[in-house]
Each structure stands twice: as C-alpha cells, then as structure tokens.
PDB file of C-alpha atoms in Angstrom:
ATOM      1  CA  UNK M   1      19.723 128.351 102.662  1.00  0.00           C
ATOM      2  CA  UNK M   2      23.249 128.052 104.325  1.00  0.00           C
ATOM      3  CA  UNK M   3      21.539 129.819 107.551  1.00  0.00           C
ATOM      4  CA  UNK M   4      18.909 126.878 107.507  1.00  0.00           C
ATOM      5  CA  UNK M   5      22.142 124.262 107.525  1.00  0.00           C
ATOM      6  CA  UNK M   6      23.586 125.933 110.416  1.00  0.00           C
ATOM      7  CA  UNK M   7      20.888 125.919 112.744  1.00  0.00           C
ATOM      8  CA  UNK M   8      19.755 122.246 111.819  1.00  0.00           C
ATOM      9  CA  UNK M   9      23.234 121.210 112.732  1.00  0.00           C
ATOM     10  CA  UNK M  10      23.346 123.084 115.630  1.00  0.00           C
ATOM     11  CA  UNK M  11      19.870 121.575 116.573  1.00  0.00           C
ATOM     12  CA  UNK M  12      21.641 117.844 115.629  1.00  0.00           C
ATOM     13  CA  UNK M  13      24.397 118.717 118.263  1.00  0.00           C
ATOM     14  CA  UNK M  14      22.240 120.197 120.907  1.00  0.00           C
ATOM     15  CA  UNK M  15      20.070 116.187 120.436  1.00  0.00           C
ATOM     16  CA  UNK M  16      23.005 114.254 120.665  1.00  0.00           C
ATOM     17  CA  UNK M  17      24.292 116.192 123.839  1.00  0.00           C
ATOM     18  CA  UNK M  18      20.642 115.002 125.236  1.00  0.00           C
ATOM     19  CA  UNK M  19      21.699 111.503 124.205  1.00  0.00           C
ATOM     20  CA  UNK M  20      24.758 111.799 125.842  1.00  0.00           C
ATOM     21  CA  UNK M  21      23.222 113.746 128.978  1.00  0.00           C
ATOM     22  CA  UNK M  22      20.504 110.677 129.028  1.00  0.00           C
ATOM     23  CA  UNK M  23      23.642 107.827 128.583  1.00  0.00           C
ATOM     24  CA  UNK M  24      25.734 109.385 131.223  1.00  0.00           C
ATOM     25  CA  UNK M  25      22.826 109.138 134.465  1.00  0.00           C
ATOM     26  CA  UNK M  26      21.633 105.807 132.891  1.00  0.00           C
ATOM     27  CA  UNK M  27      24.991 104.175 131.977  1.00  0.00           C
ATOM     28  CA  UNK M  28      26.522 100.942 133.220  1.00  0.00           C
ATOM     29  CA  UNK M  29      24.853  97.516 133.572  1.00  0.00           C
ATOM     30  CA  UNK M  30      22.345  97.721 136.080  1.00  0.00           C
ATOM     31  CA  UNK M  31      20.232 100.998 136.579  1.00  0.00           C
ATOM     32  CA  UNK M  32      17.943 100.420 133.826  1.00  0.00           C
ATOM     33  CA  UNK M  33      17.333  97.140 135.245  1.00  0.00           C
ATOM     34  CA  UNK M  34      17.087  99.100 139.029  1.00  0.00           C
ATOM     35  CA  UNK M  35      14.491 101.325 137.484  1.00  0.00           C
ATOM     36  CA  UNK M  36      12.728  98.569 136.282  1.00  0.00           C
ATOM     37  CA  UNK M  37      12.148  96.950 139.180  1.00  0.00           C
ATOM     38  CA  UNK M  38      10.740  99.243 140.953  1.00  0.00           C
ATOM     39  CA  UNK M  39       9.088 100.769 137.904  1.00  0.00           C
ATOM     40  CA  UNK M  40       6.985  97.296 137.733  1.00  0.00           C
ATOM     41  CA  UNK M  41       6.399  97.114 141.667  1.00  0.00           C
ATOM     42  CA  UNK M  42       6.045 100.868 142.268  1.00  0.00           C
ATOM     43  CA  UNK M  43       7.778 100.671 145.585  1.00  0.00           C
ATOM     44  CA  UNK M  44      10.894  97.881 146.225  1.00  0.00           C
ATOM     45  CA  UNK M  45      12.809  97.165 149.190  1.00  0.00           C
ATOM     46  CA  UNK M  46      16.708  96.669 149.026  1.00  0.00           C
ATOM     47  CA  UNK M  47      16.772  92.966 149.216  1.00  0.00           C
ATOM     48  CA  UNK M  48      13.659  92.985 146.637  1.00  0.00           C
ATOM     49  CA  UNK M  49      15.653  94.989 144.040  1.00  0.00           C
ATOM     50  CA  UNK M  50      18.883  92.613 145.056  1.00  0.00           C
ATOM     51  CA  UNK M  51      16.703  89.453 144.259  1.00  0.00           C
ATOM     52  CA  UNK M  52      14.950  91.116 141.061  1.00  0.00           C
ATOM     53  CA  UNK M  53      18.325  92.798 139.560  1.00  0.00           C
ATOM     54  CA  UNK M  54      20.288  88.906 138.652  1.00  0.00           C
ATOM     55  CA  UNK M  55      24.350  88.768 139.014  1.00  0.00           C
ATOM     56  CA  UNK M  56      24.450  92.762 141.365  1.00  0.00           C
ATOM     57  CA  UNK M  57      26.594  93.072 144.613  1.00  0.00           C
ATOM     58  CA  UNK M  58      25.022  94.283 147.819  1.00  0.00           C
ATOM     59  CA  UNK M  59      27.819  96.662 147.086  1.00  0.00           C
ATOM     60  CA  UNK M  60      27.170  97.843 143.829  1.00  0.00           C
ATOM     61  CA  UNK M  61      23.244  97.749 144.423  1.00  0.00           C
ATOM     62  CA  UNK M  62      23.826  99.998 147.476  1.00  0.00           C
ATOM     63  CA  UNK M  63      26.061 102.411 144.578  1.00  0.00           C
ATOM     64  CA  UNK M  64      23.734 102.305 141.910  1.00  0.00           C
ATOM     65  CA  UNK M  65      20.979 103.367 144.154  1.00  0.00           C
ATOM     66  CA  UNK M  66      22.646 106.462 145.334  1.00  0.00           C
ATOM     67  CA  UNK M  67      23.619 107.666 142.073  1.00  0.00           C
ATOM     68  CA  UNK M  68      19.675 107.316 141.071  1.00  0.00           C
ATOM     69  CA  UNK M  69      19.193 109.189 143.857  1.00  0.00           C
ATOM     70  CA  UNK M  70      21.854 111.850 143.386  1.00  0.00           C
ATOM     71  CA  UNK M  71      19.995 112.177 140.212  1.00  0.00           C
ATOM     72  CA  UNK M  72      16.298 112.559 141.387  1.00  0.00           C
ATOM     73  CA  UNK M  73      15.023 109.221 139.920  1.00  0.00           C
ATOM     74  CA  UNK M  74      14.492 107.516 142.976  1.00  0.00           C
ATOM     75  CA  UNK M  75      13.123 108.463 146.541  1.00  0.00           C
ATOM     76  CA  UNK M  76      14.628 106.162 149.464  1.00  0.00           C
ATOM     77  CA  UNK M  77      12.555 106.042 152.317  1.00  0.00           C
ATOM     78  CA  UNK M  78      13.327 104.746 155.721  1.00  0.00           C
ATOM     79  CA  UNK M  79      10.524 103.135 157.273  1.00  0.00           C
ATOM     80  CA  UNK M  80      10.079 103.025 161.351  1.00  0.00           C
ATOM     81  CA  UNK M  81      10.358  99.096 161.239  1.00  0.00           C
ATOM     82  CA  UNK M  82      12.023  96.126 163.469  1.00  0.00           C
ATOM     83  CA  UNK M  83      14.328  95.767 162.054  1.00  0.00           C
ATOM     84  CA  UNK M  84      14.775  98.828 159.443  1.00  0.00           C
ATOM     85  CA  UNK M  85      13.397  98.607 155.840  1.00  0.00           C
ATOM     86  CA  UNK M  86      14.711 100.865 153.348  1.00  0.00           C
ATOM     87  CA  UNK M  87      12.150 101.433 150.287  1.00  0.00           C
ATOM     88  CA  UNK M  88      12.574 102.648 146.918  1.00  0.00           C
ATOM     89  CA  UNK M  89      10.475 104.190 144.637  1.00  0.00           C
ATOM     90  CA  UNK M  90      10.424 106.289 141.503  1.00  0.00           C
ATOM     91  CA  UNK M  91       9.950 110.484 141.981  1.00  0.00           C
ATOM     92  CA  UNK M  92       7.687 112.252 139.525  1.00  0.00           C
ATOM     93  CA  UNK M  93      10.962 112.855 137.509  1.00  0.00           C
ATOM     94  CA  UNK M  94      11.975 109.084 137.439  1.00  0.00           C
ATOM     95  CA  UNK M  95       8.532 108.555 136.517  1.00  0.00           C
ATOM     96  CA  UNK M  96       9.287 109.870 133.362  1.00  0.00           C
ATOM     97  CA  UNK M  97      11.223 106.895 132.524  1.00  0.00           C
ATOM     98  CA  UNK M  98       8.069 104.880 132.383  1.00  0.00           C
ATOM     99  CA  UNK M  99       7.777 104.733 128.569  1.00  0.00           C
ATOM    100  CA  UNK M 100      11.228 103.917 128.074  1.00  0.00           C
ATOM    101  CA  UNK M 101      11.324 101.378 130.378  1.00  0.00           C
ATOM    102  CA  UNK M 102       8.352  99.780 128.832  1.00  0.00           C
ATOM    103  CA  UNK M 103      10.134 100.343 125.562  1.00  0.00           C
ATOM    104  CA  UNK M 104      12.775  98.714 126.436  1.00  0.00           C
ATOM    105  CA  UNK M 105      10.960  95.780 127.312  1.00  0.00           C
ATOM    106  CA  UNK M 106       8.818  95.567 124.574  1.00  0.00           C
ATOM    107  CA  UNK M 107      11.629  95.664 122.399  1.00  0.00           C
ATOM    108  CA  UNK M 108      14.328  93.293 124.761  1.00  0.00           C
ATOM    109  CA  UNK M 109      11.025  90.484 124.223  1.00  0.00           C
ATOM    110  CA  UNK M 110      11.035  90.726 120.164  1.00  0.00           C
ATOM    111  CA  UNK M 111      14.526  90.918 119.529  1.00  0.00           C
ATOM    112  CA  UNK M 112      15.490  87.887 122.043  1.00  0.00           C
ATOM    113  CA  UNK M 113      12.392  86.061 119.635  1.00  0.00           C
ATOM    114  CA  UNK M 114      13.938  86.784 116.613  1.00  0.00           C
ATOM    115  CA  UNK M 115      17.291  86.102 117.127  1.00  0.00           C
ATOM    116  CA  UNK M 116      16.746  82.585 119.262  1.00  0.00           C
ATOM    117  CA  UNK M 117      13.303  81.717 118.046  1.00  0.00           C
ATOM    118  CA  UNK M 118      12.373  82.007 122.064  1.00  0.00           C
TER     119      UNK M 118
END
C-alpha cells in the first residue's frame, strides 16, 4: 500500500515537471499569442504576426520568434523575394500545439462572456 503512495507521488512530480517543462518554452506574454497567429493562418510573415500580436516590439517579436525556433515550434523561411520576406510557420512538433491553442481560445471567449456579459 505504502509502495502504491510512492510511485503515485513520484508520478505527481514527474507531471508537474511537464507543467513546468511546458511553462518554461511557452512563458511570457506573447508566444502563445505568436503561435496563434500563425496557427490560424498556417504560414505568417513578420509584419503579419507584428500586426496580429497587439502592443509587441519589432524587437521583442524578432526575440520571441527565435526562441520558438530554438525550440522547434516554428520553421522561418526566407523566401527569394524583392525585397526579402521572412515566413513563419508551425513544424510538425509546433503542430502539436493545435489543440491547446484552440483550447485556449475556446476557453479565453467564455470566460471574457461571463465575467463582462460580452
């Protein structure tokens, strides 16, 4: 019985370590609204993302983009254009962010309705 305890709290640990793991790529105010974007459109160009993403720096867009890179949730591609065009878009492991995202949403939409009525 005591065995049982021990390896269900070891099992707690080892989920909240996966919470934490998940927190720590998706933290701060924007990437889960980066993702989003170009979750909804598939593929996004910087000043698309910049335009969708309200109250982010060129600056801190251009950070937040790297670190989703660094952590193999986004592909940047550089297109052979006049003048250059970056483009964004989710790799197969970003694209298992999908749910959440829509999640997210889903819940973001019902809450703002029941606490303002909107």
């Amino acid at each position: 019985m005591m065995e049982c305890k021990v390896r269900e709290e070891q099992q707690h640990k080892k989920e909240m370590m996966a919470v934490q793991d998940s927190m720590d790529v998706l933290n701060g105010k924007w990437k889960i609204a980066i993702i989003s974007s170009i979750c909804y459109y598939n593929k996004r160009r910087f000043s698309d993302i910049l335009n969708d993403v309200a109250g982010i720096s060129n600056k801190m867009l251009s950070k937040e983009l790297k670190e989703l890179e660094l952590n193999e949730l986004i592909k940047r591609t550089v297109l052979d254009t006049q003048p250059v065009t970056v483009q964004y878009e989710l790799t197969e492991h970003g694209k298992s962010l999908q749910t959440i995202i829509t999640n997210l949403t889903e819940w973001g939409i019902a809450h703002r309705k029941k606490i303002t009525g909107k």
